[in-house]
GROMACS .gro file of C-alpha atoms in nm:
model
  232
    1UNK     CA    1  -2.626   0.598   3.547
    2UNK     CA    2  -2.481   0.779   3.864
    3UNK     CA    3  -2.499   0.464   4.066
    4UNK     CA    4  -2.334   0.241   3.786
    5UNK     CA    5  -2.034   0.513   3.761
    6UNK     CA    6  -1.988   0.513   4.137
    7UNK     CA    7  -1.968   0.120   4.135
    8UNK     CA    8  -1.719   0.134   3.845
    9UNK     CA    9  -1.498   0.380   4.049
   10UNK     CA   10  -1.513   0.164   4.349
   11UNK     CA   11  -1.395  -0.128   4.165
   12UNK     CA   12  -1.114   0.061   3.995
   13UNK     CA   13  -0.968   0.156   4.338
   14UNK     CA   14  -0.729  -0.113   4.408
   15UNK     CA   15  -0.576  -0.090   4.749
   16UNK     CA   16  -0.555   0.218   4.959
   17UNK     CA   17  -0.781   0.535   5.001
   18UNK     CA   18  -0.913   0.714   4.690
   19UNK     CA   19  -0.646   0.937   4.529
   20UNK     CA   20  -0.366   0.756   4.700
   21UNK     CA   21  -0.113   0.532   4.547
   22UNK     CA   22  -0.127   0.164   4.696
   23UNK     CA   23   0.175   0.066   4.894
   24UNK     CA   24   0.352  -0.263   4.981
   25UNK     CA   25   0.530  -0.387   5.288
   26UNK     CA   26   0.711  -0.685   5.118
   27UNK     CA   27   1.064  -0.537   5.165
   28UNK     CA   28   1.108  -0.412   4.833
   29UNK     CA   29   1.157  -0.050   4.970
   30UNK     CA   30   1.499  -0.131   5.096
   31UNK     CA   31   1.607  -0.176   4.718
   32UNK     CA   32   1.464   0.173   4.648
   33UNK     CA   33   1.666   0.314   4.938
   34UNK     CA   34   1.980   0.152   4.807
   35UNK     CA   35   1.942   0.310   4.463
   36UNK     CA   36   1.861   0.659   4.601
   37UNK     CA   37   2.209   0.794   4.536
   38UNK     CA   38   2.196   0.698   4.180
   39UNK     CA   39   1.846   0.842   4.139
   40UNK     CA   40   1.951   1.173   4.308
   41UNK     CA   41   2.258   1.208   4.065
   42UNK     CA   42   2.027   1.151   3.779
   43UNK     CA   43   1.782   1.400   3.889
   44UNK     CA   44   2.037   1.672   3.954
   45UNK     CA   45   2.182   1.614   3.618
   46UNK     CA   46   1.829   1.635   3.446
   47UNK     CA   47   1.756   1.956   3.648
   48UNK     CA   48   2.081   2.100   3.551
   49UNK     CA   49   2.025   2.025   3.185
   50UNK     CA   50   1.665   2.172   3.197
   51UNK     CA   51   1.800   2.494   3.387
   52UNK     CA   52   2.053   2.544   3.110
   53UNK     CA   53   1.808   2.534   2.849
   54UNK     CA   54   1.585   2.795   3.022
   55UNK     CA   55   1.847   3.031   3.113
   56UNK     CA   56   1.817   3.371   2.940
   57UNK     CA   57   2.091   3.627   2.893
   58UNK     CA   58   2.241   3.738   3.204
   59UNK     CA   59   2.218   4.121   3.258
   60UNK     CA   60   2.374   4.366   3.511
   61UNK     CA   61   2.193   4.497   3.815
   62UNK     CA   62   2.152   4.835   3.651
   63UNK     CA   63   1.984   4.683   3.353
   64UNK     CA   64   1.753   4.459   3.563
   65UNK     CA   65   1.625   4.787   3.732
   66UNK     CA   66   1.585   4.973   3.417
   67UNK     CA   67   1.431   4.697   3.236
   68UNK     CA   68   1.087   4.701   3.388
   69UNK     CA   69   1.082   5.058   3.541
   70UNK     CA   70   0.745   5.123   3.387
   71UNK     CA   71   0.605   4.839   3.572
   72UNK     CA   72   0.494   4.963   3.917
   73UNK     CA   73   0.447   4.629   4.103
   74UNK     CA   74   0.793   4.492   3.956
   75UNK     CA   75   0.948   4.824   4.048
   76UNK     CA   76   0.833   4.800   4.422
   77UNK     CA   77   0.919   4.440   4.432
   78UNK     CA   78   1.300   4.501   4.329
   79UNK     CA   79   1.318   4.805   4.558
   80UNK     CA   80   1.217   4.586   4.833
   81UNK     CA   81   1.463   4.302   4.726
   82UNK     CA   82   1.763   4.527   4.673
   83UNK     CA   83   1.696   4.747   4.978
   84UNK     CA   84   1.964   5.038   5.006
   85UNK     CA   85   2.193   4.927   4.733
   86UNK     CA   86   2.454   5.192   4.621
   87UNK     CA   87   2.407   5.145   4.242
   88UNK     CA   88   2.699   5.363   4.175
   89UNK     CA   89   2.933   5.111   4.345
   90UNK     CA   90   2.781   4.821   4.138
   91UNK     CA   91   2.884   4.917   3.814
   92UNK     CA   92   2.807   4.708   3.508
   93UNK     CA   93   2.939   4.391   3.601
   94UNK     CA   94   2.688   4.090   3.542
   95UNK     CA   95   2.853   3.828   3.762
   96UNK     CA   96   2.768   3.833   4.142
   97UNK     CA   97   3.055   3.797   4.375
   98UNK     CA   98   3.015   3.617   4.700
   99UNK     CA   99   3.285   3.610   4.972
  100UNK     CA  100   3.258   3.375   5.268
  101UNK     CA  101   3.410   3.554   5.555
  102UNK     CA  102   3.341   3.289   5.830
  103UNK     CA  103   3.216   2.942   5.914
  104UNK     CA  104   3.126   2.901   6.275
  105UNK     CA  105   3.000   2.619   6.484
  106UNK     CA  106   2.787   2.724   6.771
  107UNK     CA  107   2.730   2.466   7.062
  108UNK     CA  108   2.529   2.565   7.372
  109UNK     CA  109   2.748   2.655   7.675
  110UNK     CA  110   3.080   2.601   7.462
  111UNK     CA  111   3.298   2.865   7.283
  112UNK     CA  112   3.235   2.892   6.928
  113UNK     CA  113   3.438   2.706   6.670
  114UNK     CA  114   3.541   2.931   6.385
  115UNK     CA  115   3.696   2.737   6.092
  116UNK     CA  116   3.975   2.929   5.902
  117UNK     CA  117   3.909   3.066   5.539
  118UNK     CA  118   4.078   2.961   5.348
  119UNK     CA  119   4.173   2.642   5.550
  120UNK     CA  120   4.541   2.618   5.597
  121UNK     CA  121   4.497   2.249   5.726
  122UNK     CA  122   4.700   2.067   5.458
  123UNK     CA  123   4.731   1.750   5.677
  124UNK     CA  124   4.477   1.517   5.838
  125UNK     CA  125   4.503   1.698   6.171
  126UNK     CA  126   4.168   1.750   6.323
  127UNK     CA  127   4.057   2.139   6.336
  128UNK     CA  128   3.806   2.076   6.645
  129UNK     CA  129   3.633   1.800   6.842
  130UNK     CA  130   3.266   1.770   6.923
  131UNK     CA  131   3.103   1.584   7.207
  132UNK     CA  132   2.876   1.288   7.090
  133UNK     CA  133   2.505   1.350   7.108
  134UNK     CA  134   2.564   1.714   7.150
  135UNK     CA  135   2.355   2.003   7.001
  136UNK     CA  136   2.509   2.232   6.747
  137UNK     CA  137   2.419   2.470   6.461
  138UNK     CA  138   2.600   2.627   6.183
  139UNK     CA  139   2.651   2.998   6.116
  140UNK     CA  140   2.789   3.165   5.818
  141UNK     CA  141   2.876   3.542   5.737
  142UNK     CA  142   2.933   3.654   5.380
  143UNK     CA  143   2.922   3.961   5.162
  144UNK     CA  144   2.749   3.980   4.819
  145UNK     CA  145   2.863   4.242   4.538
  146UNK     CA  146   2.816   4.336   4.190
  147UNK     CA  147   2.477   4.165   4.129
  148UNK     CA  148   2.211   3.949   4.287
  149UNK     CA  149   2.297   3.598   4.391
  150UNK     CA  150   2.006   3.356   4.325
  151UNK     CA  151   1.967   3.034   4.525
  152UNK     CA  152   2.277   3.040   4.742
  153UNK     CA  153   2.309   2.708   4.898
  154UNK     CA  154   2.535   2.524   5.139
  155UNK     CA  155   2.660   2.174   5.035
  156UNK     CA  156   2.843   1.947   5.292
  157UNK     CA  157   2.985   1.600   5.241
  158UNK     CA  158   3.130   1.385   5.547
  159UNK     CA  159   3.337   1.068   5.529
  160UNK     CA  160   3.441   0.838   5.819
  161UNK     CA  161   3.707   0.593   5.748
  162UNK     CA  162   3.651   0.639   5.356
  163UNK     CA  163   3.275   0.579   5.386
  164UNK     CA  164   3.049   0.868   5.312
  165UNK     CA  165   2.807   0.923   5.608
  166UNK     CA  166   2.652   1.252   5.525
  167UNK     CA  167   2.552   1.436   5.224
  168UNK     CA  168   2.334   1.746   5.282
  169UNK     CA  169   2.237   2.068   5.107
  170UNK     CA  170   2.075   2.350   5.265
  171UNK     CA  171   1.926   2.647   5.087
  172UNK     CA  172   2.028   2.986   5.215
  173UNK     CA  173   1.831   3.208   4.972
  174UNK     CA  174   1.867   3.490   4.739
  175UNK     CA  175   2.071   3.789   4.846
  176UNK     CA  176   2.137   4.152   4.681
  177UNK     CA  177   2.469   4.335   4.678
  178UNK     CA  178   2.518   4.550   5.005
  179UNK     CA  179   2.825   4.652   5.195
  180UNK     CA  180   2.742   4.514   5.537
  181UNK     CA  181   2.786   4.115   5.570
  182UNK     CA  182   2.499   3.883   5.585
  183UNK     CA  183   2.459   3.639   5.862
  184UNK     CA  184   2.278   3.289   5.812
  185UNK     CA  185   2.219   3.056   6.083
  186UNK     CA  186   2.107   2.682   5.997
  187UNK     CA  187   1.880   2.477   6.206
  188UNK     CA  188   1.993   2.276   6.517
  189UNK     CA  189   2.127   1.946   6.477
  190UNK     CA  190   2.260   1.665   6.687
  191UNK     CA  191   2.605   1.491   6.654
  192UNK     CA  192   2.584   1.118   6.634
  193UNK     CA  193   2.646   0.903   6.925
  194UNK     CA  194   2.776   0.559   7.024
  195UNK     CA  195   3.115   0.386   7.009
  196UNK     CA  196   3.092   0.346   6.623
  197UNK     CA  197   3.028   0.728   6.604
  198UNK     CA  198   3.344   0.831   6.761
  199UNK     CA  199   3.664   0.888   6.582
  200UNK     CA  200   3.793   1.105   6.304
  201UNK     CA  201   3.584   1.254   6.017
  202UNK     CA  202   3.676   1.415   5.680
  203UNK     CA  203   3.446   1.699   5.553
  204UNK     CA  204   3.407   1.908   5.233
  205UNK     CA  205   3.198   2.214   5.232
  206UNK     CA  206   3.079   2.409   4.935
  207UNK     CA  207   2.887   2.732   4.870
  208UNK     CA  208   2.715   2.744   4.510
  209UNK     CA  209   2.436   2.931   4.351
  210UNK     CA  210   2.168   2.832   4.142
  211UNK     CA  211   2.387   2.834   3.816
  212UNK     CA  212   2.634   2.595   4.000
  213UNK     CA  213   2.898   2.860   4.032
  214UNK     CA  214   3.115   2.764   4.344
  215UNK     CA  215   3.227   3.052   4.571
  216UNK     CA  216   3.407   2.838   4.839
  217UNK     CA  217   3.523   2.486   4.849
  218UNK     CA  218   3.710   2.391   5.164
  219UNK     CA  219   3.812   2.065   5.323
  220UNK     CA  220   3.885   1.993   5.694
  221UNK     CA  221   3.901   1.716   5.938
  222UNK     CA  222   3.724   1.701   6.296
  223UNK     CA  223   3.648   1.446   6.559
  224UNK     CA  224   3.360   1.318   6.756
  225UNK     CA  225   3.455   1.202   7.108
  226UNK     CA  226   3.262   1.057   7.418
  227UNK     CA  227   3.349   1.412   7.611
  228UNK     CA  228   3.439   1.769   7.526
  229UNK     CA  229   3.787   1.825   7.499
  230UNK     CA  230   3.984   1.966   7.798
  231UNK     CA  231   4.073   2.329   7.788
  232UNK     CA  232   4.441   2.406   7.732
   0.00000   0.00000   0.00000
């Protein structure tokens, strides 16, 4: 009976290794890539809907601490997460407050580029220029007050000549209230290179939490050129 069962399992495994889905190289993957944006929007909408159904009543930070004070493991976890928070300054506010203090672009061997917040750039004038094929990373400083902010993330969309060329989201983490500002640095990235990559870009940057609350929404323009700009 065991030999017959093994034989049946072998016959039922069509294409690929056991436990893996078979794949095809007939070119249909390109169609899936083209539909990626629509699927992403549908998934985001579905996740948002499910999250809204699962949300419980929001409570203040003091209430969260007092809620499970008899549970030793939860109490220690909360103390580790909160650190040295001055609860007397937190009050009974339920909504967290996040203030983005600076957005900085760090390039090795170059002066840091600090974007003004809020942006005063009402025109299409470029705020800064990056060299093609150069390495850079983003750094954000921000403060958190009133309550814990969960799932703070950075979202960035970039257009060139009206065409979207980048749409990225980076998770920054969960942060508790404190007087000192947080500093968060993203991973190193490389600017695009080549003749088609040079020119003017328009970007829109947002900072949101798990609940979709937006703490900063800023738009600006920048350029990518063959060489670094000459100093004034």
